[in-house]
């Protein structure tokens, strides 16, 4: 058995499992690396490399999640998952489920679950593992896993939006949104925002961010209608990208360094939520990170100058 070959073949799956359980790119990569180290030193020759490695990465991720939750309880401000630009695992038969399960909305709903519920839901409902495989991975009986899955689905369904937009509609609405914020067109922005839209930022106490949740189409339109043109004036750019499988963008400073990522939740023909990740610790995997405090000062001066 070529362990290195098997591991590399399965690495995308292992990362995708770990990321959905942990909501962190760095932690998921560490969990995958720990899985490889355990695989290398194991004297066991598993019948199935996928079953063995999926079990190990799941258990590592559960342990990490349990310790991470203590830190999240003392996190400053809103906590969002680390943005994911590309999911390395692809299964054409489950593409819709995979994309939905990695969205910011889904990951935040997963935060409501216990670590075991979260792992069972990810393995069973996202990756379609058989219950026998799920039970082996989390170290519980099949009957217990079925109960965990039922509870997890109930919690997840309670938080799901009632209306979901198709990919083309989302892309078109996002294009209109980003065009309007570049132009500072407040009226056009109001037309793509839900009446009760919210803009929320995650700075973790390490970056300037909205002082509170910005709510309402008028408030959000005025915010982005003034903020983004000022950013462009000081040399910043907006790179449209999918973020966690949803329409979004990377904002960069004049040197091309990452200021933040932005993701849009679009339902019922309108943008419902705008989430911005500004915490530099959550952006290092995206690219070199900007000095956001300097950018903030430059933005304030630019906005004052335009009055």
Coordinates of C-alpha atoms in Angstrom, one line a residue:
X1 CA 0.0 0.0 0.0
X2 CA 1.4 3.4 -1.0
X3 CA 0.3 5.5 1.9
X4 CA 1.6 8.8 0.5
X5 CA -0.3 8.3 -2.7
X6 CA -3.5 7.4 -0.9
X7 CA -3.2 10.3 1.4
X8 CA -2.7 12.8 -1.4
X9 CA -5.6 11.4 -3.3
X10 CA -7.8 11.8 -0.3
X11 CA -6.4 15.2 1.0
X12 CA -9.2 17.3 -0.6
X13 CA -11.9 15.2 1.1
X14 CA -10.1 15.3 4.4
X15 CA -9.6 19.1 4.3
X16 CA -13.3 19.6 3.3
X17 CA -14.5 17.5 6.2
X18 CA -12.2 19.3 8.7
X19 CA -13.1 22.8 7.5
X20 CA -16.8 22.2 7.8
X21 CA -16.4 20.9 11.3
X22 CA -14.0 23.7 12.4
X23 CA -14.9 26.7 10.3
X24 CA -11.2 27.5 10.0
X25 CA -8.8 27.0 7.1
X26 CA -5.7 27.0 9.3
X27 CA -7.2 24.6 11.8
X28 CA -8.4 22.3 9.0
X29 CA -5.0 22.2 7.4
X30 CA -3.4 21.4 10.8
X31 CA -6.0 18.6 11.3
X32 CA -5.1 17.2 7.9
X33 CA -1.4 17.3 8.7
X34 CA -2.0 15.6 12.1
X35 CA -3.9 12.9 10.3
X36 CA -1.0 12.3 7.9
X37 CA 1.4 12.0 10.9
X38 CA -0.8 9.5 12.6
X39 CA -1.2 7.6 9.4
X40 CA 2.6 7.4 8.9
X41 CA 3.3 6.0 12.3
X42 CA 0.4 3.6 12.5
X43 CA 1.2 -0.1 12.3
X44 CA -2.3 -0.9 11.2
X45 CA -3.0 -1.6 7.5
X46 CA -6.6 -0.4 7.1
X47 CA -8.9 -2.2 4.7
X48 CA -10.0 1.2 3.4
X49 CA -7.7 4.2 3.4
X50 CA -10.7 6.6 3.0
X51 CA -12.5 5.1 6.0
X52 CA -9.4 5.2 8.2
X53 CA -8.3 8.7 7.3
X54 CA -11.8 10.1 7.5
X55 CA -12.1 8.7 10.9
X56 CA -8.8 10.1 12.1
X57 CA -9.4 13.6 10.7
X58 CA -12.9 13.7 12.1
X59 CA -11.7 12.8 15.6
X60 CA -8.9 15.3 15.4
X61 CA -11.3 18.0 14.3
X62 CA -13.7 17.2 17.1
X63 CA -11.0 17.6 19.7
X64 CA -9.8 20.9 18.1
X65 CA -13.4 22.2 18.0
X66 CA -14.0 21.4 21.7
X67 CA -11.0 23.5 22.7
X68 CA -11.7 26.2 20.1
X69 CA -15.2 26.8 21.5
X70 CA -13.7 28.1 24.7
X71 CA -11.8 30.8 22.8
X72 CA -14.9 31.7 20.7
X73 CA -16.8 32.4 23.9
X74 CA -14.4 35.2 24.7
X75 CA -14.0 36.4 21.1
X76 CA -14.3 40.2 20.6
X77 CA -17.3 41.1 18.5
X78 CA -19.0 38.9 15.9
X79 CA -17.3 35.6 15.0
X80 CA -17.3 34.4 11.4
X81 CA -15.6 31.3 9.9
X82 CA -12.4 31.9 8.0
X83 CA -13.3 32.7 4.4
X84 CA -12.8 29.9 2.0
X85 CA -12.2 30.8 -1.6
X86 CA -12.1 27.4 -3.2
X87 CA -13.3 24.0 -1.8
X88 CA -10.7 21.5 -2.9
X89 CA -13.2 18.6 -2.9
X90 CA -15.5 18.2 -5.8
X91 CA -18.3 15.6 -6.3
X92 CA -20.5 16.5 -9.3
X93 CA -23.4 14.4 -7.9
X94 CA -23.4 16.4 -4.7
X95 CA -22.3 19.8 -5.9
X96 CA -25.3 21.7 -4.6
X97 CA -25.1 20.2 -1.1
X98 CA -21.3 20.8 -1.0
X99 CA -21.7 24.5 -2.0
X100 CA -24.6 25.1 0.4
X101 CA -22.8 23.4 3.3
X102 CA -19.7 25.7 3.0
X103 CA -21.7 29.0 2.9
X104 CA -21.2 31.4 5.8
X105 CA -24.9 30.9 6.7
X106 CA -24.5 27.1 6.9
X107 CA -21.3 27.3 8.9
X108 CA -22.8 29.7 11.4
X109 CA -25.8 27.4 11.8
X110 CA -23.4 24.5 12.4
X111 CA -22.0 26.5 15.3
X112 CA -25.2 25.8 17.1
X113 CA -24.6 22.1 17.2
X114 CA -22.5 20.1 19.6
X115 CA -19.2 18.9 18.2
X116 CA -20.6 15.3 17.8
X117 CA -23.8 16.6 16.1
X118 CA -21.7 18.7 13.8
X119 CA -19.4 15.8 12.8
X120 CA -22.3 13.5 12.2
X121 CA -24.2 16.0 10.1
X122 CA -21.1 16.8 8.0
X123 CA -20.3 13.1 7.4
X124 CA -23.8 12.0 6.8
X125 CA -25.7 14.9 5.2
X126 CA -22.9 16.6 3.4
X127 CA -20.6 13.8 2.3
X128 CA -23.2 10.9 2.3
X129 CA -21.3 8.5 4.5
X130 CA -23.2 5.4 5.5
X131 CA -24.2 5.4 9.2
X132 CA -21.8 2.5 9.9
X133 CA -19.0 4.7 8.6
X134 CA -20.2 7.7 10.6
X135 CA -20.5 5.6 13.8
X136 CA -16.9 4.3 13.3
X137 CA -15.6 7.8 12.8
X138 CA -17.2 9.4 15.9
X139 CA -17.0 6.3 18.1
X140 CA -20.7 6.0 18.8
X141 CA -23.3 3.4 17.9
X142 CA -25.3 3.6 14.7
X143 CA -28.4 4.2 16.7
X144 CA -26.8 7.0 18.6
X145 CA -25.6 8.6 15.3
X146 CA -29.1 8.4 13.8
X147 CA -30.4 10.3 16.8
X148 CA -27.6 12.9 16.5
X149 CA -28.4 13.3 12.8
X150 CA -32.1 13.9 13.5
X151 CA -31.2 16.6 16.1
X152 CA -28.7 18.2 13.9
X153 CA -31.1 18.4 10.9
X154 CA -33.8 19.9 13.1
X155 CA -31.4 22.7 14.3
X156 CA -30.1 23.3 10.7
X157 CA -33.6 23.4 9.2
X158 CA -34.8 25.9 11.8
X159 CA -32.2 28.4 10.7
X160 CA -32.4 27.9 6.9
X161 CA -33.9 30.8 4.9
X162 CA -37.2 30.1 3.3
X163 CA -36.3 31.3 -0.2
X164 CA -33.0 30.5 -2.0
X165 CA -31.8 32.2 -5.1
X166 CA -30.3 30.2 -8.0
X167 CA -26.7 30.7 -9.0
X168 CA -27.5 32.9 -12.0
X169 CA -29.8 35.2 -10.0
X170 CA -27.2 35.5 -7.3
X171 CA -24.4 36.3 -9.8
X172 CA -26.5 39.0 -11.5
X173 CA -27.6 40.6 -8.3
X174 CA -24.0 40.6 -7.0
X175 CA -22.8 42.2 -10.2
X176 CA -25.3 45.0 -9.7
X177 CA -24.3 45.4 -6.1
X178 CA -20.6 45.7 -6.8
X179 CA -21.2 48.0 -9.7
X180 CA -23.3 50.3 -7.5
X181 CA -20.8 50.4 -4.6
X182 CA -17.9 51.3 -7.1
X183 CA -20.0 54.2 -8.4
X184 CA -21.3 55.2 -5.0
X185 CA -24.8 54.9 -6.4
X186 CA -27.0 54.8 -3.3
X187 CA -30.3 54.5 -5.2
X188 CA -29.1 51.5 -7.2
X189 CA -27.8 49.9 -4.0
X190 CA -31.2 50.3 -2.3
X191 CA -32.8 48.4 -5.2
X192 CA -30.7 45.3 -4.6
X193 CA -30.9 45.3 -0.8
X194 CA -33.6 43.7 1.3
X195 CA -35.5 46.2 3.5
X196 CA -34.1 44.6 6.6
X197 CA -30.6 43.9 5.2
X198 CA -27.7 43.7 7.7
X199 CA -24.0 44.4 7.3
X200 CA -21.8 42.7 9.9
X201 CA -18.1 42.7 10.4
X202 CA -15.6 40.4 12.1
X203 CA -12.5 42.2 13.3
X204 CA -11.8 40.1 16.4
X205 CA -10.6 43.3 18.1
X206 CA -7.6 43.3 15.8
X207 CA -9.0 45.5 13.0
X208 CA -11.4 48.4 12.5
X209 CA -14.8 47.2 11.7
X210 CA -18.4 48.4 11.9
X211 CA -19.0 49.5 15.5
X212 CA -22.3 47.6 15.4
X213 CA -24.6 45.7 13.0
X214 CA -25.6 48.1 10.3
X215 CA -29.3 47.4 9.6
X216 CA -31.8 48.6 7.0
X217 CA -31.4 49.2 3.2
X218 CA -31.0 53.0 3.6
X219 CA -28.2 52.7 6.2
X220 CA -26.3 50.0 4.4
X221 CA -26.6 51.7 1.0
X222 CA -25.3 55.0 2.4
X223 CA -22.4 53.2 4.2
X224 CA -21.1 51.3 1.1
X225 CA -22.0 54.2 -1.2
X226 CA -19.6 56.4 0.6
X227 CA -17.0 53.9 1.8
X228 CA -16.1 52.1 -1.4
X229 CA -15.6 55.1 -3.7
X230 CA -13.3 56.5 -1.0
X231 CA -11.3 53.2 -1.0
X232 CA -11.0 53.4 -4.8
X233 CA -9.8 57.0 -4.5
X234 CA -6.9 56.0 -2.3
X235 CA -5.9 53.2 -4.7
X236 CA -7.9 50.3 -3.3
X237 CA -9.4 47.6 -5.5
X238 CA -12.3 45.2 -5.4
X239 CA -11.7 41.7 -6.8
X240 CA -15.0 39.8 -7.3
X241 CA -14.7 36.3 -6.1
X242 CA -16.8 33.5 -4.7
X243 CA -16.4 33.4 -0.9
X244 CA -17.6 30.2 0.8
X245 CA -19.5 29.3 -2.3
X246 CA -21.4 32.6 -2.3
X247 CA -21.0 35.8 -4.4
X248 CA -18.3 38.0 -2.7
X249 CA -15.1 39.9 -3.1
X250 CA -11.6 40.5 -1.8
X251 CA -10.9 44.1 -1.0
X252 CA -7.3 45.1 -1.5
X253 CA -5.2 48.2 -0.6
X254 CA -3.1 50.2 -3.2
X255 CA -0.3 47.6 -2.8
X256 CA -2.6 44.7 -3.6
X257 CA -2.6 43.5 0.0
X258 CA -5.8 42.0 1.5
X259 CA -8.0 44.3 3.6
X260 CA -11.0 42.1 4.0
X261 CA -13.3 39.6 2.3
X262 CA -17.0 40.3 1.7
X263 CA -19.7 37.7 1.2
X264 CA -23.3 38.2 0.2
X265 CA -26.3 36.1 1.4
X266 CA -28.9 36.4 -1.4
X267 CA -32.5 35.2 -1.0
X268 CA -35.8 36.1 -2.4
X269 CA -34.3 38.4 -5.0
X270 CA -32.5 40.6 -2.6
X271 CA -29.3 40.8 -0.6
X272 CA -30.2 39.8 2.9
X273 CA -26.8 39.9 4.8
X274 CA -23.4 41.3 4.0
X275 CA -20.5 39.7 6.0
X276 CA -17.1 41.2 6.1
X277 CA -14.1 39.4 7.6
X278 CA -11.4 41.9 8.5
X279 CA -9.6 40.1 11.3
X280 CA -6.0 39.7 9.8
X281 CA -5.5 36.3 11.5
X282 CA -8.4 34.9 9.4
X283 CA -7.0 36.4 6.1
X284 CA -3.4 35.2 5.9
X285 CA -4.3 32.2 3.8
X286 CA -5.9 34.6 1.3
X287 CA -2.7 36.5 0.7
X288 CA -0.4 39.2 2.2
X289 CA -2.5 41.2 4.7
X290 CA -2.8 45.0 4.6
X291 CA -2.2 47.4 7.4
X292 CA -5.9 47.9 8.0
X293 CA -5.4 50.6 10.6
X294 CA -3.5 52.7 8.1
X295 CA -6.1 52.0 5.4
X296 CA -8.8 53.1 7.9
X297 CA -7.0 56.4 8.5
X298 CA -6.6 57.0 4.8
X299 CA -10.3 56.2 4.2
X300 CA -11.3 58.7 6.9
X301 CA -9.3 61.4 5.3
X302 CA -10.6 60.7 1.9
X303 CA -14.2 60.7 3.1
X304 CA -13.7 64.0 5.0
X305 CA -12.2 65.5 1.9
X306 CA -15.2 64.6 -0.2
X307 CA -17.5 65.8 2.6

